[in-house]
Short mmCIF file of C-alpha atoms and ligand atoms in Angstrom, two decimals:
data_model
loop_
_atom_site.label_atom_id
_atom_site.label_comp_id
_atom_site.label_asym_id
_atom_site.label_seq_id
_atom_site.Cartn_x
_atom_site.Cartn_y
_atom_site.Cartn_z
CA MET A 1 112.05 133.20 96.57
CA ALA A 2 110.13 132.78 93.52
CA THR A 3 112.07 131.92 90.62
CA GLY A 4 110.93 135.05 88.59
CA ALA A 5 111.88 137.41 91.43
CA LYS A 6 115.70 136.10 90.69
CA ARG A 7 118.94 138.33 89.61
CA ASP A 8 121.01 137.15 87.06
CA TYR A 9 123.63 135.40 88.57
CA TYR A 10 126.45 137.65 86.20
CA GLU A 11 124.74 140.51 87.33
CA VAL A 12 124.64 139.60 91.03
CA LEU A 13 128.50 138.76 90.38
CA GLY A 14 129.39 141.92 88.55
CA VAL A 15 130.70 139.60 86.17
CA ASP A 16 130.85 139.14 82.08
CA ARG A 17 128.97 135.93 80.79
CA SER A 18 132.14 134.96 78.70
CA ALA A 19 134.28 135.44 81.85
CA SER A 20 137.10 132.81 83.13
CA GLN A 21 136.18 130.62 86.25
CA ASP A 22 139.16 132.43 87.92
CA ASP A 23 136.82 135.91 87.80
CA VAL A 24 133.82 134.76 89.30
CA LYS A 25 136.23 133.38 91.88
CA LYS A 26 137.47 137.03 92.23
CA ALA A 27 134.11 138.47 91.82
CA TYR A 28 132.67 137.04 94.33
CA ARG A 29 135.26 136.84 96.89
CA ARG A 30 135.14 140.43 96.37
CA VAL A 31 131.09 140.61 96.42
CA ALA A 32 131.46 138.38 99.82
CA VAL A 33 133.78 140.26 102.00
CA GLN A 34 131.66 143.53 100.80
CA TYR A 35 128.38 141.94 102.48
CA HIS A 36 129.61 139.51 104.95
CA PRO A 37 127.31 139.33 107.65
CA ASP A 38 130.18 139.74 109.81
CA ARG A 39 130.42 143.16 108.75
CA ASN A 40 127.09 144.29 108.53
CA PRO A 41 125.48 142.84 111.60
CA ASP A 42 121.68 142.95 111.75
CA ASP A 43 121.20 144.22 108.24
CA PRO A 44 118.68 142.18 106.07
CA GLU A 45 119.59 143.12 102.71
CA ALA A 46 123.08 142.86 103.12
CA GLU A 47 122.40 139.06 104.08
CA GLU A 48 119.85 138.53 101.51
CA ARG A 49 122.72 140.08 98.81
CA PHE A 50 125.91 137.55 100.69
CA LYS A 51 123.29 134.66 100.17
CA GLU A 52 122.24 135.20 96.84
CA ALA A 53 126.31 135.61 95.87
CA SER A 54 126.88 132.85 97.49
CA GLU A 55 124.03 130.98 95.28
CA ALA A 56 125.21 132.67 92.46
CA TYR A 57 129.02 131.33 92.84
CA ALA A 58 127.81 127.59 93.87
CA VAL A 59 125.75 127.94 89.89
CA LEU A 60 129.19 129.68 88.02
CA SER A 61 131.57 128.18 89.77
CA SER A 62 130.46 124.22 88.15
CA GLN A 63 131.23 123.91 85.10
CA GLU A 64 128.14 121.38 84.58
CA LYS A 65 125.87 123.83 86.47
CA ARG A 66 126.70 127.21 84.92
CA GLN A 67 126.64 125.41 81.27
CA GLN A 68 123.05 123.90 82.39
CA TYR A 69 122.39 128.04 83.70
CA ASP A 70 123.69 129.55 80.22
CA ARG A 71 121.57 127.50 78.61
CA PHE A 72 118.12 127.28 80.37
CA GLY A 73 118.44 130.34 82.85
CA HIS A 74 117.15 129.48 86.76
CA GLN A 75 115.15 126.87 85.55
CA GLY A 76 118.18 124.99 84.30
CA VAL A 77 119.54 124.55 87.51
CA ASP A 78 116.36 124.71 89.64
CA SER A 79 115.27 121.79 87.76
CA GLN A 80 118.56 119.63 89.14
CA GLY A 81 117.11 120.90 92.51
CA PHE A 82 119.19 123.30 93.52
CA THR A 83 117.62 125.32 95.87
CA GLY A 84 119.39 128.18 96.94
CA PHE A 85 121.97 127.27 98.60
CA ASP A 86 124.07 124.00 98.15
CA PRO A 87 125.45 122.63 101.73
CA THR A 88 127.87 120.54 99.68
CA THR A 89 129.93 123.90 98.73
CA PHE A 90 130.44 124.71 102.30
CA GLY A 91 133.97 123.45 101.78
CA ASP A 92 135.01 125.61 98.95
CA PHE A 93 133.29 128.33 100.46
CA ALA A 94 134.85 127.96 103.81
CA ASP A 95 138.25 128.15 101.33
CA ILE A 96 137.99 131.03 99.94
CA LEU A 97 136.43 132.98 102.42
CA GLY A 98 138.14 131.58 105.28
CA ASP A 99 141.74 133.25 104.64
CA LEU A 100 139.54 136.48 104.19
CA PHE A 101 138.29 136.08 107.27
CA GLY A 102 141.18 135.03 110.33
CA LEU A 103 138.10 132.46 112.32
CA GLY A 104 136.23 132.20 109.58
CA ASP A 105 133.52 130.76 111.12
CA ILE A 106 131.31 132.32 108.16
CA PHE A 107 128.51 130.16 108.49
CA GLY A 108 127.54 129.98 111.88
CA GLY A 109 128.71 126.95 111.65
CA ARG A 110 131.99 124.84 112.70
CA ARG A 111 136.13 126.44 112.74
CA ARG A 112 137.26 126.38 108.94
CA SER A 113 140.18 123.91 110.73
CA SER A 114 141.37 123.25 114.13
CA GLY A 115 143.49 126.15 114.26
CA PRO A 116 146.31 126.81 116.57
CA GLY A 117 145.23 126.24 120.84
CA PRO A 118 145.65 123.70 122.86
CA ARG A 119 144.87 120.40 121.65
CA ARG A 120 143.25 117.09 122.52
CA GLY A 121 145.81 114.28 122.69
CA HIS A 122 144.58 111.17 120.39
CA ASP A 123 142.52 108.27 121.81
CA LEU A 124 145.08 105.09 121.74
CA GLN A 125 143.82 101.19 121.43
CA TYR A 126 145.76 98.54 122.71
CA ASN A 127 144.25 94.65 121.56
CA LEU A 128 144.08 92.58 124.93
CA ARG A 129 143.91 88.90 124.09
CA ILE A 130 142.99 86.59 127.27
CA THR A 131 142.09 83.18 127.53
CA LEU A 132 138.72 82.20 128.77
CA GLU A 133 140.12 80.80 131.62
CA GLU A 134 141.55 84.94 132.42
CA ALA A 135 138.58 85.60 131.65
CA ALA A 136 136.54 84.01 134.11
CA THR A 137 138.85 84.79 136.95
CA GLY A 138 139.58 88.66 135.64
CA ILE A 139 143.25 89.51 135.98
CA GLU A 140 145.78 92.62 136.20
CA ARG A 141 147.97 92.44 133.04
CA SER A 142 151.06 94.83 132.63
CA ILE A 143 150.99 96.46 128.60
CA ARG A 144 153.61 98.69 127.39
CA VAL A 145 152.34 100.68 125.17
CA PRO A 146 154.24 103.65 123.23
CA ARG A 147 152.58 107.00 123.09
CA MET A 148 153.66 110.64 122.51
CA GLU A 149 154.59 111.99 125.89
CA PRO A 150 155.47 116.07 127.27
CA CYS A 151 159.11 115.82 126.60
CA GLU A 152 161.10 115.44 130.28
CA GLU A 153 163.68 118.12 129.23
CA CYS A 154 161.46 121.26 128.44
CA ASP A 155 158.31 119.82 130.34
CA GLY A 156 155.91 119.99 127.34
CA LYS A 157 156.73 123.13 126.69
CA GLY A 158 158.96 122.71 123.58
CA VAL A 159 161.75 125.39 124.85
CA GLU A 160 165.04 125.27 125.72
CA PRO A 161 165.09 125.24 129.93
CA GLY A 162 165.39 128.74 130.78
CA LYS A 163 163.80 130.02 128.31
CA ILE A 164 160.57 131.53 127.34
CA LEU A 165 158.35 132.02 123.87
CA GLU A 166 158.63 134.71 122.57
CA ALA A 167 156.15 137.05 120.67
CA CYS A 168 155.56 136.82 117.07
CA SER A 169 157.28 140.09 115.73
CA ALA A 170 154.90 139.65 112.58
CA CYS A 171 152.33 140.37 113.77
CA SER A 172 152.93 141.52 117.71
CA GLY A 173 151.43 138.73 119.38
CA GLN A 174 148.17 138.86 117.68
CA GLY A 175 148.15 135.44 115.47
CA GLN A 176 146.26 137.77 112.50
CA VAL A 177 147.92 140.27 110.28
CA LEU A 178 145.94 143.00 108.44
CA PHE A 179 146.28 144.19 105.28
CA ARG A 180 144.22 146.61 102.95
CA ARG A 181 142.46 145.12 99.86
CA GLY A 182 140.88 147.83 97.49
CA PHE A 183 139.21 149.84 100.68
CA LEU A 184 138.78 147.00 103.19
CA THR A 185 141.05 145.87 106.02
CA VAL A 186 140.71 142.51 105.93
CA ALA A 187 142.76 140.10 108.58
CA GLN A 188 144.92 137.30 107.78
CA THR A 189 146.38 134.15 110.04
CA CYS A 190 149.76 135.89 110.18
CA PRO A 191 152.15 133.26 107.99
CA SER A 192 155.17 133.61 110.43
CA CYS A 193 153.36 132.46 113.74
CA GLY A 194 150.74 130.29 111.69
CA GLY A 195 148.75 132.01 113.62
CA GLN A 196 149.73 131.20 117.64
CA GLY A 197 151.21 134.89 118.40
CA GLN A 198 154.55 133.34 119.27
CA MET A 199 157.76 132.38 117.79
CA ASN A 200 160.10 129.30 119.69
CA ARG A 201 163.40 131.15 119.03
CA HIS A 202 165.36 128.13 121.13
CA PRO A 203 163.90 125.04 120.33
CA CYS A 204 164.33 122.25 122.92
CA GLN A 205 166.84 119.86 122.12
CA SER A 206 165.37 116.58 123.28
CA CYS A 207 162.08 117.28 121.50
CA ARG A 208 162.79 119.87 118.86
CA GLY A 209 160.00 121.79 119.87
CA ARG A 210 157.74 119.90 119.91
CA GLY A 211 157.17 119.28 124.04
CA GLN A 212 156.23 115.44 122.75
CA ASN A 213 158.69 112.47 122.33
CA GLU A 214 157.49 109.13 122.00
CA ASN A 215 157.93 106.83 124.43
CA GLU A 216 156.88 103.07 125.98
CA ALA A 217 154.56 103.39 128.89
CA THR A 218 153.93 100.43 130.82
CA LEU A 219 150.53 100.46 132.20
CA LYS A 220 148.76 98.01 134.67
CA VAL A 221 145.51 97.32 133.19
CA THR A 222 142.41 95.59 135.34
CA VAL A 223 140.90 93.00 133.45
CA PRO A 224 137.48 92.40 135.58
CA ALA A 225 135.42 88.70 136.08
CA GLY A 226 133.21 88.16 133.21
CA ILE A 227 134.49 90.48 130.35
CA ASP A 228 133.68 89.00 126.49
CA SER A 229 135.37 89.78 123.32
CA GLY A 230 134.79 93.14 121.59
CA MET A 231 134.50 94.56 124.92
CA ARG A 232 136.83 98.26 125.60
CA LEU A 233 137.59 99.29 128.72
CA ARG A 234 139.07 103.18 128.85
CA LEU A 235 142.05 104.42 130.84
CA ALA A 236 141.48 107.73 130.86
CA GLY A 237 143.86 110.74 130.05
CA GLU A 238 146.40 107.53 128.67
CA GLY A 239 146.16 108.51 125.55
CA GLU A 240 148.64 110.64 123.58
CA ALA A 241 149.80 113.85 125.35
CA GLY A 242 147.59 116.59 124.19
CA THR A 243 149.30 119.49 122.29
CA LEU A 244 150.41 123.59 123.76
CA GLY A 245 148.43 122.46 127.47
CA GLY A 246 145.44 120.56 125.57
CA PRO A 247 144.29 117.02 127.54
CA PRO A 248 145.65 113.88 126.80
CA GLY A 249 143.33 111.59 124.92
CA ASP A 250 142.70 108.54 126.46
CA LEU A 251 143.72 104.77 126.02
CA TYR A 252 141.01 101.84 125.12
CA VAL A 253 141.74 98.61 125.93
CA ALA A 254 140.06 96.02 123.42
CA ILE A 255 139.53 92.54 124.96
CA LEU A 256 139.50 89.35 122.57
CA VAL A 257 139.10 86.28 124.59
CA GLU A 258 140.65 83.35 122.80
CA GLU A 259 138.69 80.16 121.84
CA HIS A 260 138.62 77.71 123.88
CA ASP A 261 139.44 74.05 123.63
CA VAL A 262 136.65 72.53 125.81
CA PHE A 263 134.25 75.26 126.67
CA GLU A 264 132.02 77.14 124.27
CA ARG A 265 130.56 80.40 125.46
CA GLU A 266 127.42 81.56 125.36
CA GLY A 267 127.89 85.30 127.46
CA ALA A 268 128.01 83.28 130.91
CA ASP A 269 126.92 80.48 130.30
CA LEU A 270 129.27 77.77 128.83
CA HIS A 271 128.85 74.29 127.38
CA VAL A 272 130.74 71.09 127.13
CA SER A 273 130.51 68.04 126.09
CA LEU A 274 130.87 64.59 127.66
CA PRO A 275 131.09 61.58 126.10
CA ILE A 276 128.79 59.19 128.01
CA SER A 277 129.30 54.97 126.84
CA VAL A 278 125.78 53.74 125.84
CA PHE A 279 125.47 51.88 129.12
CA GLN A 280 125.94 54.95 131.33
CA VAL A 281 122.70 56.26 129.67
CA MET A 282 120.78 53.16 129.48
CA LEU A 283 121.48 52.90 133.17
CA GLY A 284 122.36 56.78 134.59
CA ALA A 285 125.77 57.97 135.77
CA SER A 286 127.60 60.17 137.82
CA ILE A 287 130.33 62.12 136.40
CA GLU A 288 132.88 64.21 137.59
CA ILE A 289 134.00 67.00 135.06
CA ALA A 290 135.73 70.46 136.21
CA THR A 291 134.56 74.14 135.61
CA ILE A 292 135.97 76.64 134.11
CA LEU A 293 137.51 78.21 137.58
CA GLY A 294 138.70 74.35 138.48
CA GLU A 295 135.82 73.14 141.01
CA ASP A 296 134.34 69.39 140.78
CA ARG A 297 131.31 69.25 139.97
CA SER A 298 129.39 65.89 139.10
CA VAL A 299 127.11 65.73 135.98
CA ASP A 300 123.91 63.20 137.45
CA VAL A 301 123.13 61.56 133.75
CA PRO A 302 119.93 60.46 134.51
CA ALA A 303 119.18 56.69 133.22
CA GLY A 304 117.02 56.55 129.99
CA SER A 305 118.55 59.53 129.21
CA GLN A 306 118.60 60.36 125.33
CA PRO A 307 121.39 60.86 123.13
CA GLY A 308 121.57 64.94 123.34
CA LYS A 309 120.72 65.14 126.55
CA ILE A 310 121.41 67.93 128.06
CA VAL A 311 122.45 68.31 131.98
CA ARG A 312 122.46 71.53 133.67
CA LEU A 313 124.44 72.73 135.86
CA ARG A 314 123.16 76.28 137.76
CA GLY A 315 125.88 78.65 138.49
CA SER A 316 128.71 76.61 137.28
CA GLY A 317 129.56 79.13 134.32
CA LEU A 318 131.12 82.00 134.07
CA PRO A 319 130.70 85.08 136.42
CA GLN A 320 129.12 87.84 135.19
CA LEU A 321 130.43 91.10 134.33
CA ASN A 322 130.30 93.32 138.15
CA SER A 323 127.60 90.86 139.46
CA SER A 324 128.92 88.08 142.22
CA ARG A 325 126.22 86.24 139.93
CA ARG A 326 127.50 83.33 137.49
CA GLY A 327 126.31 82.04 134.36
CA ASP A 328 125.71 77.86 133.73
CA LEU A 329 127.62 75.31 132.49
CA LEU A 330 125.17 72.94 130.15
CA VAL A 331 126.61 69.45 129.44
CA HIS A 332 125.99 67.76 126.19
CA CYS A 333 126.02 64.50 126.95
CA ASN A 334 127.82 62.80 124.10
CA VAL A 335 126.91 58.93 123.54
CA VAL A 336 129.69 56.58 122.33
CA VAL A 337 129.09 54.02 120.41
CA PRO A 338 131.91 51.06 120.33
CA LYS A 339 133.42 51.13 116.89
CA LYS A 340 134.65 47.48 117.57
CA LEU A 341 133.51 44.79 119.76
CA SER A 342 135.71 41.85 120.86
CA GLY A 343 134.19 38.28 120.30
CA GLU A 344 133.17 38.07 123.83
CA GLN A 345 131.56 41.75 123.65
CA ARG A 346 130.00 40.82 120.71
CA ARG A 347 128.49 37.57 122.04
CA SER A 348 127.43 39.40 125.52
CA VAL A 349 125.25 41.99 123.78
CA GLU A 350 123.83 39.72 121.30
CA GLN A 351 122.84 37.62 124.55
CA THR A 352 121.40 40.76 125.95
CA ALA A 353 119.96 42.26 122.74
CA GLN A 354 117.28 39.29 123.21
CA LEU A 355 115.91 40.78 125.86
CA PHE A 356 115.25 44.46 124.42
CA PRO A 357 112.13 43.81 121.54
CA ALA A 358 112.66 45.78 118.50
CA VAL A 359 112.31 49.40 118.42
CA ASP A 360 108.66 50.02 116.86
CA GLN A 361 109.31 51.95 113.89
CA GLY A 362 105.30 53.37 114.42
CA SER A 363 106.11 55.33 117.26
CA HIS A 364 108.05 57.82 114.62
CA GLY A 365 104.78 59.55 113.05
CA GLY A 366 103.81 56.42 111.21
CA LEU A 367 107.49 57.21 108.71
CA PHE A 368 108.40 53.57 108.17
CA GLU A 369 104.60 53.20 106.71
CA ARG A 370 104.47 56.07 104.29
CA LEU A 371 107.72 54.74 103.39
CA LYS A 372 106.20 51.10 102.20
CA THR A 373 103.33 53.21 100.37
CA VAL A 374 105.53 55.61 98.66
CA LEU A 375 107.90 52.66 97.06
CA GLY A 376 104.52 50.74 96.22
CA GLY A 377 105.64 47.29 98.47
CA GLU A 378 103.43 45.71 100.47
CA ARG A 379 106.10 44.52 102.68
ZN1 ZN B 1 152.65 135.95 113.86
ZN1 ZN B 2 161.58 119.22 125.04
#
């Protein structure tokens, strides 16, 4: 639509330039009802008028935009990036028109609100803490979940047993009432029954007509081996009960695996620190350790291993989820140097040390030599 061809917004809505916000709103309703696409199917001219009115309303209903428009005309609001229809004001339009069109689907989008009708129950989440051992073996746990469940007294209907819901007398069970507005007949959600078309004259005592009661359900959760923190198990249909015959929601069990004192987890692999004496790394050693599943494994540390040496025990880590495979156990050799020596130990070590040449510092990339140069020393 070329800017020059645009009609004056006040003219479009048929209001005076001094019209109040309320007048603008009323005028828009009038025009919108007249040209609403639902009432004028396959009428491009009516559709154009409807859009034109909506655009005019979008501008004139905003104080800021209206001032801009008053001062600068169409250019004043076009230059702000207002091109045709502003989706941010849809909610406002829906509010204005929604009660005029009971099933207010005015812009071909979703309905104004989730009206009465079967509604799915809410999903629930239960946080479950387990130990690393439990994550390794998998477990079955009983959990107690407070949730809304269908009322047992009335079978979830909300009506006294033996009684039934009656058709709403205000709308004859239609859920909508028609009223005249000028020359138009307009449908509105029935205020008596809220659009449900039915009245509950004998609400169930137990649930006060809601059809649900809060209950604590005891459920069994099967946690598979290899599960990790952040994973969620879905128990379909174990969430809150639906309303008006809608299906129940789902229950999600969110897993948190606690930190372990000994093992550190990395996916299906586990890391463990193995204290080992300086003599054991020099001479080599075979050391028994237990895996997370309690199996005995021997760690073979080769003679001459350096500090930080990692021995990998394949298949001794955690089970992988939904698999028969297992991760690895990575054993970090943590060389422990005695802090104190007895007199006898000291004499023995001194004697032994004489058999070993001093460590050649030059093997560290000449670092020692370079340090001497920097410091300007010759020795
Ligand atoms: Zn009604
Ligand atoms: Zn009940």
